[in-house]
JSON list of C-alpha atoms in Angstrom, two decimals:
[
{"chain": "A", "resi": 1, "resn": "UNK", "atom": "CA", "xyz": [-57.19, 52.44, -43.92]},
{"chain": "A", "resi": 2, "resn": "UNK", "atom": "CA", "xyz": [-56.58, 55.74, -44.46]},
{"chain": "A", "resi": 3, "resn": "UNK", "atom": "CA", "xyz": [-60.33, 57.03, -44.80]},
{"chain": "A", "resi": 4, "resn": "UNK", "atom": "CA", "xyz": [-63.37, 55.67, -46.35]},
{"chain": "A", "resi": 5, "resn": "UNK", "atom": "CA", "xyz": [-62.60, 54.50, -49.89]},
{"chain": "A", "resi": 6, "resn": "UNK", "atom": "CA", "xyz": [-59.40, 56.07, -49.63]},
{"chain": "A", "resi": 7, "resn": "UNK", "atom": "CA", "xyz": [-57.32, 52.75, -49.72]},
{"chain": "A", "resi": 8, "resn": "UNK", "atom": "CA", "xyz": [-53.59, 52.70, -47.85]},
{"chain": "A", "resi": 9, "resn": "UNK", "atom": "CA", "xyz": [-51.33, 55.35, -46.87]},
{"chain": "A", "resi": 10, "resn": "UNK", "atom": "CA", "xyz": [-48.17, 54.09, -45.32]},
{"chain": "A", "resi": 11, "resn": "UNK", "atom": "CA", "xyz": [-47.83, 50.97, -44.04]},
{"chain": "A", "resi": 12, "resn": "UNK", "atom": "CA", "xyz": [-44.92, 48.62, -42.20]},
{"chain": "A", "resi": 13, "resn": "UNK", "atom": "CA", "xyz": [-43.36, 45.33, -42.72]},
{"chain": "A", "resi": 14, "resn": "UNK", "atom": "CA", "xyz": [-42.01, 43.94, -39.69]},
{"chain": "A", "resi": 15, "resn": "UNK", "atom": "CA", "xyz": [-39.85, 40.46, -39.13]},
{"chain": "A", "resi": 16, "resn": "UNK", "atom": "CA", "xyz": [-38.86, 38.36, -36.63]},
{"chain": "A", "resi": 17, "resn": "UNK", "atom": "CA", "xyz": [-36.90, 35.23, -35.85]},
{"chain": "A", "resi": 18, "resn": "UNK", "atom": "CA", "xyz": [-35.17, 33.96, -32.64]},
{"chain": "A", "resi": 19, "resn": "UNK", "atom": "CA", "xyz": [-31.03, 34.01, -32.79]},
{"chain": "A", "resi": 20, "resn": "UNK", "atom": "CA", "xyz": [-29.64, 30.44, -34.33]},
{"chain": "A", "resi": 21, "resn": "UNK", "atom": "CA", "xyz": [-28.56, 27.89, -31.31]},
{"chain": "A", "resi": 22, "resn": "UNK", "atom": "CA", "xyz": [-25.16, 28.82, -29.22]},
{"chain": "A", "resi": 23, "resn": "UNK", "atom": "CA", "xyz": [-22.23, 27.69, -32.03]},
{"chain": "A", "resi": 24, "resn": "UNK", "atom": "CA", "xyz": [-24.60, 27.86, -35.29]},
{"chain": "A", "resi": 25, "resn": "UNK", "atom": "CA", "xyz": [-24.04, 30.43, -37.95]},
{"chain": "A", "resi": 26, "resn": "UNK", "atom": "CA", "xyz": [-26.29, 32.87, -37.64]},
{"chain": "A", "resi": 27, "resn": "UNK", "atom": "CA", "xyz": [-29.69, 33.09, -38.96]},
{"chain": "A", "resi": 28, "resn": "UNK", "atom": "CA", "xyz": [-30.22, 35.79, -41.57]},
{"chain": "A", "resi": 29, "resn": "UNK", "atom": "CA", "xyz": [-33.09, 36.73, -42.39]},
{"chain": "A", "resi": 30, "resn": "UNK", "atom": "CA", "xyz": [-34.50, 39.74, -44.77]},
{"chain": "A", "resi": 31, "resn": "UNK", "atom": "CA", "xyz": [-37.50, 41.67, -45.77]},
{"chain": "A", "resi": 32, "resn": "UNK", "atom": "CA", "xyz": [-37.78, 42.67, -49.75]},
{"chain": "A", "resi": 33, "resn": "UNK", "atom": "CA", "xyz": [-39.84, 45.07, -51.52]},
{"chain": "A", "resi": 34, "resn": "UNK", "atom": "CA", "xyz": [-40.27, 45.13, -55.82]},
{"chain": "A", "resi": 35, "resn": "UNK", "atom": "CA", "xyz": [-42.47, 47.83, -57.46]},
{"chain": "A", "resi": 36, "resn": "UNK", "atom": "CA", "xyz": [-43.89, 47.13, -60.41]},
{"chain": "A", "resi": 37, "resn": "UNK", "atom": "CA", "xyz": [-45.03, 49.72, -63.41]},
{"chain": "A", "resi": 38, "resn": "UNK", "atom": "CA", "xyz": [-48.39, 50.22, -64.44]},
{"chain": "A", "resi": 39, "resn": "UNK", "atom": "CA", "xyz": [-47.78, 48.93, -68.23]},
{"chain": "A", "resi": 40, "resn": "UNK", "atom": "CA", "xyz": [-45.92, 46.10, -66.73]},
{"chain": "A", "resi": 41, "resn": "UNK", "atom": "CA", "xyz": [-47.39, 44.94, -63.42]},
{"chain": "A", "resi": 42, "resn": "UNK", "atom": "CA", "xyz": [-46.11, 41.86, -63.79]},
{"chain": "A", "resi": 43, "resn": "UNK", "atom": "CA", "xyz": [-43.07, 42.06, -65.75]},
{"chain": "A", "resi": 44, "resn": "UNK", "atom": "CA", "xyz": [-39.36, 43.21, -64.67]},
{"chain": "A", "resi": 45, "resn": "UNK", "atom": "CA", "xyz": [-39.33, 45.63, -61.26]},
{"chain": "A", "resi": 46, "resn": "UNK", "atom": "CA", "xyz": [-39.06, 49.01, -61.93]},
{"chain": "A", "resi": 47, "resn": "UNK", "atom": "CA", "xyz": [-37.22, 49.28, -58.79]},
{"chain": "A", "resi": 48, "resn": "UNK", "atom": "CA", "xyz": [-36.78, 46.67, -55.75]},
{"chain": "A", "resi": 49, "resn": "UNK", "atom": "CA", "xyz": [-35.34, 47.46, -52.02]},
{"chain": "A", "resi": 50, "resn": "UNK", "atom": "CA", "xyz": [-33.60, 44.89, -50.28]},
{"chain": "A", "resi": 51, "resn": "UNK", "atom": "CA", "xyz": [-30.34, 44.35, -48.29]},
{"chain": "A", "resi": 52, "resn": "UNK", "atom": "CA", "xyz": [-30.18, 47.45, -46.48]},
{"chain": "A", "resi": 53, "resn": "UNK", "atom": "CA", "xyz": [-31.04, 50.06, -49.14]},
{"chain": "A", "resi": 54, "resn": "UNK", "atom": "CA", "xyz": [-34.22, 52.30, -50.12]},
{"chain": "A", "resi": 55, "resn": "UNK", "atom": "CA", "xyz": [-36.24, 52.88, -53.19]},
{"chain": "A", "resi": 56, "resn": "UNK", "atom": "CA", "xyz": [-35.04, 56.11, -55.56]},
{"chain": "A", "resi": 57, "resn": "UNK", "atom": "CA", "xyz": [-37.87, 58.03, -54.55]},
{"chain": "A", "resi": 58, "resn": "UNK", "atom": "CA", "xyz": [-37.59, 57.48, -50.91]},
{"chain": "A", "resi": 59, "resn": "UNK", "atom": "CA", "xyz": [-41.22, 55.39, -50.58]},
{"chain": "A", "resi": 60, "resn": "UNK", "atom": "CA", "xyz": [-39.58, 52.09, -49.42]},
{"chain": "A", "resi": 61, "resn": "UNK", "atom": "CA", "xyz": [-37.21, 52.31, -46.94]},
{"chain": "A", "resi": 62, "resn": "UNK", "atom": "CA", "xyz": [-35.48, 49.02, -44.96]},
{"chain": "A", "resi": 63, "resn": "UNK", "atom": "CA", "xyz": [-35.83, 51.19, -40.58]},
{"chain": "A", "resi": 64, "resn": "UNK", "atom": "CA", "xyz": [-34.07, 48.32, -38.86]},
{"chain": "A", "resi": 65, "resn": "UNK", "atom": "CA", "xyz": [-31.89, 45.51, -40.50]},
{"chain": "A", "resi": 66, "resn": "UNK", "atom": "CA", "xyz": [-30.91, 42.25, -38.75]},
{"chain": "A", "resi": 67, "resn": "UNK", "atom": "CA", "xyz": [-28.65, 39.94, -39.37]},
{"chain": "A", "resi": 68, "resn": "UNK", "atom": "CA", "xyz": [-28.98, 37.60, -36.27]},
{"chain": "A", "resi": 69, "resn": "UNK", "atom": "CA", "xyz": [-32.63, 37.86, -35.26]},
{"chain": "A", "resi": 70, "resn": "UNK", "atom": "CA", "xyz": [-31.16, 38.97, -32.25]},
{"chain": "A", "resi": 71, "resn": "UNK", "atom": "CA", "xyz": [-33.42, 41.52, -29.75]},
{"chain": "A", "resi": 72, "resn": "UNK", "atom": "CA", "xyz": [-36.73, 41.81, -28.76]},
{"chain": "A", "resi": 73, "resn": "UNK", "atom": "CA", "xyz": [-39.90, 41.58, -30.78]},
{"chain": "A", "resi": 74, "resn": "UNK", "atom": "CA", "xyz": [-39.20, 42.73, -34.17]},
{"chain": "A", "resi": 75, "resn": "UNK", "atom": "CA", "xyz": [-35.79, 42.45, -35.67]},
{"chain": "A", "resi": 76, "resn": "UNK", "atom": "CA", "xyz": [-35.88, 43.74, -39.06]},
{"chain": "A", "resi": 77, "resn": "UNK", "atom": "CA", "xyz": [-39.17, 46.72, -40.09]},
{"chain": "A", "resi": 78, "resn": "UNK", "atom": "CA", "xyz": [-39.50, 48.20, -43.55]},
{"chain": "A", "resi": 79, "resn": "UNK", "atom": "CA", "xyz": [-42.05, 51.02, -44.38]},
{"chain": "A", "resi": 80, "resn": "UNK", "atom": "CA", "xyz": [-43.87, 51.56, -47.66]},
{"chain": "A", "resi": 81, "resn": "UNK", "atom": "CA", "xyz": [-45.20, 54.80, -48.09]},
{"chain": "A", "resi": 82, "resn": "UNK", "atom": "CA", "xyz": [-48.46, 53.64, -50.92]},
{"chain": "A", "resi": 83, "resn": "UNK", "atom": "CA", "xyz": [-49.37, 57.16, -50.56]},
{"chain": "A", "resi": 84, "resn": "UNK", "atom": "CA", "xyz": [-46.66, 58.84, -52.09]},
{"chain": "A", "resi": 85, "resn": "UNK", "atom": "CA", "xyz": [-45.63, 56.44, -54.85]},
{"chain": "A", "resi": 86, "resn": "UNK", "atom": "CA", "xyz": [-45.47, 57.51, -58.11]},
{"chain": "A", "resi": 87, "resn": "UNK", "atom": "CA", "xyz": [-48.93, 57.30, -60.20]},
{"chain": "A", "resi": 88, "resn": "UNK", "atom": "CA", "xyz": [-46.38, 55.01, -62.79]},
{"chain": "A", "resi": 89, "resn": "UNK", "atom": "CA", "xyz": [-46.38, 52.55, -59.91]},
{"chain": "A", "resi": 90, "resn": "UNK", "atom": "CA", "xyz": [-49.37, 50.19, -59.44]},
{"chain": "A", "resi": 91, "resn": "UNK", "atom": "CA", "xyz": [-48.22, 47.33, -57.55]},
{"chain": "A", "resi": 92, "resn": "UNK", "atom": "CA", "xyz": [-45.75, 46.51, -54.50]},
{"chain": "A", "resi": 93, "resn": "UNK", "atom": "CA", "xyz": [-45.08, 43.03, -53.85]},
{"chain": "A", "resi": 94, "resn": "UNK", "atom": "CA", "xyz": [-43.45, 42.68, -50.50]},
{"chain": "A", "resi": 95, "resn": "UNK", "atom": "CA", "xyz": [-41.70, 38.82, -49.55]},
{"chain": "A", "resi": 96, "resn": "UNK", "atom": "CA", "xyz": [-38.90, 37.52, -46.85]},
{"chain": "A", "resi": 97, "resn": "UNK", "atom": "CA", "xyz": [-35.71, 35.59, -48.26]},
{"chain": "A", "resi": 98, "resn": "UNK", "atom": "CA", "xyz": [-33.32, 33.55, -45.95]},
{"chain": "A", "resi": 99, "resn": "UNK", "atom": "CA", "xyz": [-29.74, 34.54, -46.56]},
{"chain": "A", "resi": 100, "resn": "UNK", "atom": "CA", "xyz": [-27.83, 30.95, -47.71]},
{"chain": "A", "resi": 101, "resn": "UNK", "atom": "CA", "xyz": [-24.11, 31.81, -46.93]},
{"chain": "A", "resi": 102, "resn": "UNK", "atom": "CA", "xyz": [-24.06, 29.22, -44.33]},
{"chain": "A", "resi": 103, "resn": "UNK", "atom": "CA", "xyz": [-25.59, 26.28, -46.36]},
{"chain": "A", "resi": 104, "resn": "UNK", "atom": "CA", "xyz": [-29.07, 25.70, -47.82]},
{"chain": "A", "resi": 105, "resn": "UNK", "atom": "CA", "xyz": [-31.91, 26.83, -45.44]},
{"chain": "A", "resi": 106, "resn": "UNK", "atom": "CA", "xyz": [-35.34, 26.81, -45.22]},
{"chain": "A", "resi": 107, "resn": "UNK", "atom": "CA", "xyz": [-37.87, 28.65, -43.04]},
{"chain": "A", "resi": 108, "resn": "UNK", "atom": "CA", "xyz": [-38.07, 25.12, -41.17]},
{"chain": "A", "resi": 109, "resn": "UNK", "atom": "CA", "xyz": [-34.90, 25.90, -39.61]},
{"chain": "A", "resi": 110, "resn": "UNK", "atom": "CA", "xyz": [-35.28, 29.05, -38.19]},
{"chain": "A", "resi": 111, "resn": "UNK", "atom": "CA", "xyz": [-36.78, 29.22, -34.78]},
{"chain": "A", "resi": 112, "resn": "UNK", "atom": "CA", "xyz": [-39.71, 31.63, -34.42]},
{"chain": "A", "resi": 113, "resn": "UNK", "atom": "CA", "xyz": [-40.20, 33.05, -37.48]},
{"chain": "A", "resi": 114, "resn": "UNK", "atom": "CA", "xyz": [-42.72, 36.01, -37.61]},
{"chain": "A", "resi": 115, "resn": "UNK", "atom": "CA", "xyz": [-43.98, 38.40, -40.11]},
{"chain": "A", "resi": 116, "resn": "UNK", "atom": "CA", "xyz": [-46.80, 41.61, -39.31]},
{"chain": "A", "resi": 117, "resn": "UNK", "atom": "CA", "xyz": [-47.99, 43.90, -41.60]},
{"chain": "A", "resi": 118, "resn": "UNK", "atom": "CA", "xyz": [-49.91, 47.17, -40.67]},
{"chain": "A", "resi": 119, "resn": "UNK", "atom": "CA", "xyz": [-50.90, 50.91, -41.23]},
{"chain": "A", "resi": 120, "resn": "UNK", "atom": "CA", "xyz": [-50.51, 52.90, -38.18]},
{"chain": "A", "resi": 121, "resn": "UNK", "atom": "CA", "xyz": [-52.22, 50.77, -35.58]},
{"chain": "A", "resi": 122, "resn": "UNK", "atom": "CA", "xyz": [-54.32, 48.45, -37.76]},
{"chain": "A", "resi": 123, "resn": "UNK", "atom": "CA", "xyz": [-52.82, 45.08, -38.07]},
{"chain": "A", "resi": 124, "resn": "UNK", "atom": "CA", "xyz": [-53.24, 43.97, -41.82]},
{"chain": "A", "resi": 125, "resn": "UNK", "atom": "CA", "xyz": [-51.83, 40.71, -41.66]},
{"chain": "A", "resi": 126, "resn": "UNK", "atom": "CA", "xyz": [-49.78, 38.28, -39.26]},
{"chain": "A", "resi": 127, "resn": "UNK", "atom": "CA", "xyz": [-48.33, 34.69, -39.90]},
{"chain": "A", "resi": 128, "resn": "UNK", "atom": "CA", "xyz": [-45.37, 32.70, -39.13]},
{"chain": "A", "resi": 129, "resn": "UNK", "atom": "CA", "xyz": [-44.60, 31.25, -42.16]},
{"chain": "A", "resi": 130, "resn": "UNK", "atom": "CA", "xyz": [-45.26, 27.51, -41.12]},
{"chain": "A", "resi": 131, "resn": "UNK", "atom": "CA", "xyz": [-47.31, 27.19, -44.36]},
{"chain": "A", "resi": 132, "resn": "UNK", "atom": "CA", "xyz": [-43.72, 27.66, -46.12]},
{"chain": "A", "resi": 133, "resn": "UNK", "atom": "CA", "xyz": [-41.55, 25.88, -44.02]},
{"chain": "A", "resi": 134, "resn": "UNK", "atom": "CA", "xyz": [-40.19, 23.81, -46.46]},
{"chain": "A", "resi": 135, "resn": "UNK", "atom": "CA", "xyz": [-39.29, 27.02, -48.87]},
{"chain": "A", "resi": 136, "resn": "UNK", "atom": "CA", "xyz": [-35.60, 29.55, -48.89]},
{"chain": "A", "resi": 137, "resn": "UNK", "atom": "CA", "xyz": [-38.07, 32.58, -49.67]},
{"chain": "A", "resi": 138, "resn": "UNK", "atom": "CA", "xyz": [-41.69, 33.65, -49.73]},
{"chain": "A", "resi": 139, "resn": "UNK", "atom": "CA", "xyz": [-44.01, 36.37, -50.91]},
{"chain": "A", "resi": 140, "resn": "UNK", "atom": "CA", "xyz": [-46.08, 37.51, -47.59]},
{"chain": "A", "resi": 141, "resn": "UNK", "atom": "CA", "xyz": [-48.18, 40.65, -49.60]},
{"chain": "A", "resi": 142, "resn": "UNK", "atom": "CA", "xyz": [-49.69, 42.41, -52.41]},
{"chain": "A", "resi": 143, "resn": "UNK", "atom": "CA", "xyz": [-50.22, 46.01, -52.65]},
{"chain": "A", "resi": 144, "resn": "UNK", "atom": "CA", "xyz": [-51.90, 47.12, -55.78]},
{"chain": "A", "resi": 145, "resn": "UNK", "atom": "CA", "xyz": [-53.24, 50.55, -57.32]},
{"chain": "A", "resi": 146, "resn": "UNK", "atom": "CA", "xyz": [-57.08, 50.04, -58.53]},
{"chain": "A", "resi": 147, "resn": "UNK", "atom": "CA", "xyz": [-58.54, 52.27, -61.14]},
{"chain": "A", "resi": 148, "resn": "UNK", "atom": "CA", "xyz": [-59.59, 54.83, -58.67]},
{"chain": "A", "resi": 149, "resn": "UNK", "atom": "CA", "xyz": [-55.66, 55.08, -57.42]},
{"chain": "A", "resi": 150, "resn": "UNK", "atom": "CA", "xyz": [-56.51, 53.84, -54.14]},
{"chain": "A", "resi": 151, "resn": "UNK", "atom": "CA", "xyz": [-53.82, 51.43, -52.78]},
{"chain": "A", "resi": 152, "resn": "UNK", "atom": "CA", "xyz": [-55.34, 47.86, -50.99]},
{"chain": "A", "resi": 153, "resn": "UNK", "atom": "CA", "xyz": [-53.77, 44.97, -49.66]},
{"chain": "A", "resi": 154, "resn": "UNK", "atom": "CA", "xyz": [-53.63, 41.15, -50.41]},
{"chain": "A", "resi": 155, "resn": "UNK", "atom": "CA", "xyz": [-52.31, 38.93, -48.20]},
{"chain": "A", "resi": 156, "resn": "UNK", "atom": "CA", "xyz": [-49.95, 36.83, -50.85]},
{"chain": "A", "resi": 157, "resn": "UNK", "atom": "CA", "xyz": [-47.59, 34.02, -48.68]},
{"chain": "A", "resi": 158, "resn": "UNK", "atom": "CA", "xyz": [-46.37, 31.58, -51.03]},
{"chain": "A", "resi": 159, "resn": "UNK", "atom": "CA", "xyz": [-42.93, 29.63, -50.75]},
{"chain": "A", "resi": 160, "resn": "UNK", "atom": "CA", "xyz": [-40.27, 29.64, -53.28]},
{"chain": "A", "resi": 161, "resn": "UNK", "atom": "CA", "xyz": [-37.42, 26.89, -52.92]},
{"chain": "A", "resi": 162, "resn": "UNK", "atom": "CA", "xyz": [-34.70, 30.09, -54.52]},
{"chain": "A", "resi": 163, "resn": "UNK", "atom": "CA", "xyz": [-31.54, 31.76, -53.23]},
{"chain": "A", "resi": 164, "resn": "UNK", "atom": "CA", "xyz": [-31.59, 35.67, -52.62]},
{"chain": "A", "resi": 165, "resn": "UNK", "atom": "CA", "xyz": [-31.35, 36.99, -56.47]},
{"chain": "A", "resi": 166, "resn": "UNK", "atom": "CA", "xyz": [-33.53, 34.85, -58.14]},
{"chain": "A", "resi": 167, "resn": "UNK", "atom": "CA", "xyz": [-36.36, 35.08, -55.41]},
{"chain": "A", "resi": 168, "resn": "UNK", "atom": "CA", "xyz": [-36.18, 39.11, -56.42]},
{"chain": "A", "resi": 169, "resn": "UNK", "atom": "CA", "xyz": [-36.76, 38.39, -60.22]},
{"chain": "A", "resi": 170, "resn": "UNK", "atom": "CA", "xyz": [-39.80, 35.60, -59.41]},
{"chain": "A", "resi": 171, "resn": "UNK", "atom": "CA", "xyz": [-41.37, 36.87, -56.67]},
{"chain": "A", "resi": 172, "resn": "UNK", "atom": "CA", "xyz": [-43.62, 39.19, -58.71]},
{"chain": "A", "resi": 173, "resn": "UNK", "atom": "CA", "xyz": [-45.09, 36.50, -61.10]},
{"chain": "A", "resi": 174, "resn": "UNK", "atom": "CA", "xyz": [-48.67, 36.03, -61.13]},
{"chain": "A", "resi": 175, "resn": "UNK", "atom": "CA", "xyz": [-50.13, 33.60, -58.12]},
{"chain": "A", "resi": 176, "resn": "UNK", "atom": "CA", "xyz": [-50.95, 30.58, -59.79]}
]
């Protein structure tokens, strides 16, 4: 945390996955980001990041992209600055997506798969997304804005069986 009752400051999104077998396609894998207004929290994004681009305002922005999983430890980071986001903003919801040029795939066939979320040095949240291993894409956090315009954390992994662009436009429904 950022101090006592003071709720998140910037945090990172980091993901992993071993290269595909010698004479596969390659494994793609991405980190995505939606923000969500205030009046709408769960309607339409206001803005998302994903694919190797940043938010307008320069709060979410995509440090390393992968498109092999290849290299060592974490292949792909994205940073979310909470602390600077507009007051208009009140919820980030953060998920991974499997790029399906080479066929259908699901996190199932993607050796090593890793996500980590922290701020600064605390780890937040790890998993390796066996609980969604049947699933193209998957929610892995929450960030919201409470009254007090602190920013907290929710760890959020659920699977969604959806290609790139339509994970982007479900991924901030409500959890059932």
């Amino acid at each position: 945390m950022s101090g006592i009752g003071k709720g998140l400051g910037t945090v990172e999104v980091a993901l992993r996955w071993d290269p595909s077998p010698l004479g596969s396609p390659p494994h793609d894998l991405d980190v995505v980001a939606c923000v969500y207004a205030a009046n709408a929290p769960y309607g339409p994004p206001a803005h998302q990041v994903a694919f190797d681009s940043r938010s307008p305002d320069g709060t979410i922005h995509l440090d390393r992209d992968s498109r092999t999983g290849q290299g060592l430890g974490y292949d792909e980071v994205m940073t979310i600055e909470l602390s600077r986001m507009a007051a208009g903003h009140s919820r980030v919801v953060v998920g991974v997506v499997i790029q399906q040029n080479a066929g259908r795939r699901v996190f199932g066939d993607v050796a090593g798969p890793g996500v980590r979320i922290r701020e600064g040095h605390t780890e937040l949240s790890r998993h390796d997304l066996s609980s969604v291993a049947a699933s193209m894409a998957a929610t892995v956090a929450e960030f919201t804005r409470d009254d007090a315009g602190a920013w907290r954390f929710r760890e959020d992994v659920r699977g969604f069986d959806l290609p790139p662009d339509a994970f982007i436009t479900a991924m901030g429904a409500p959890p059932a």
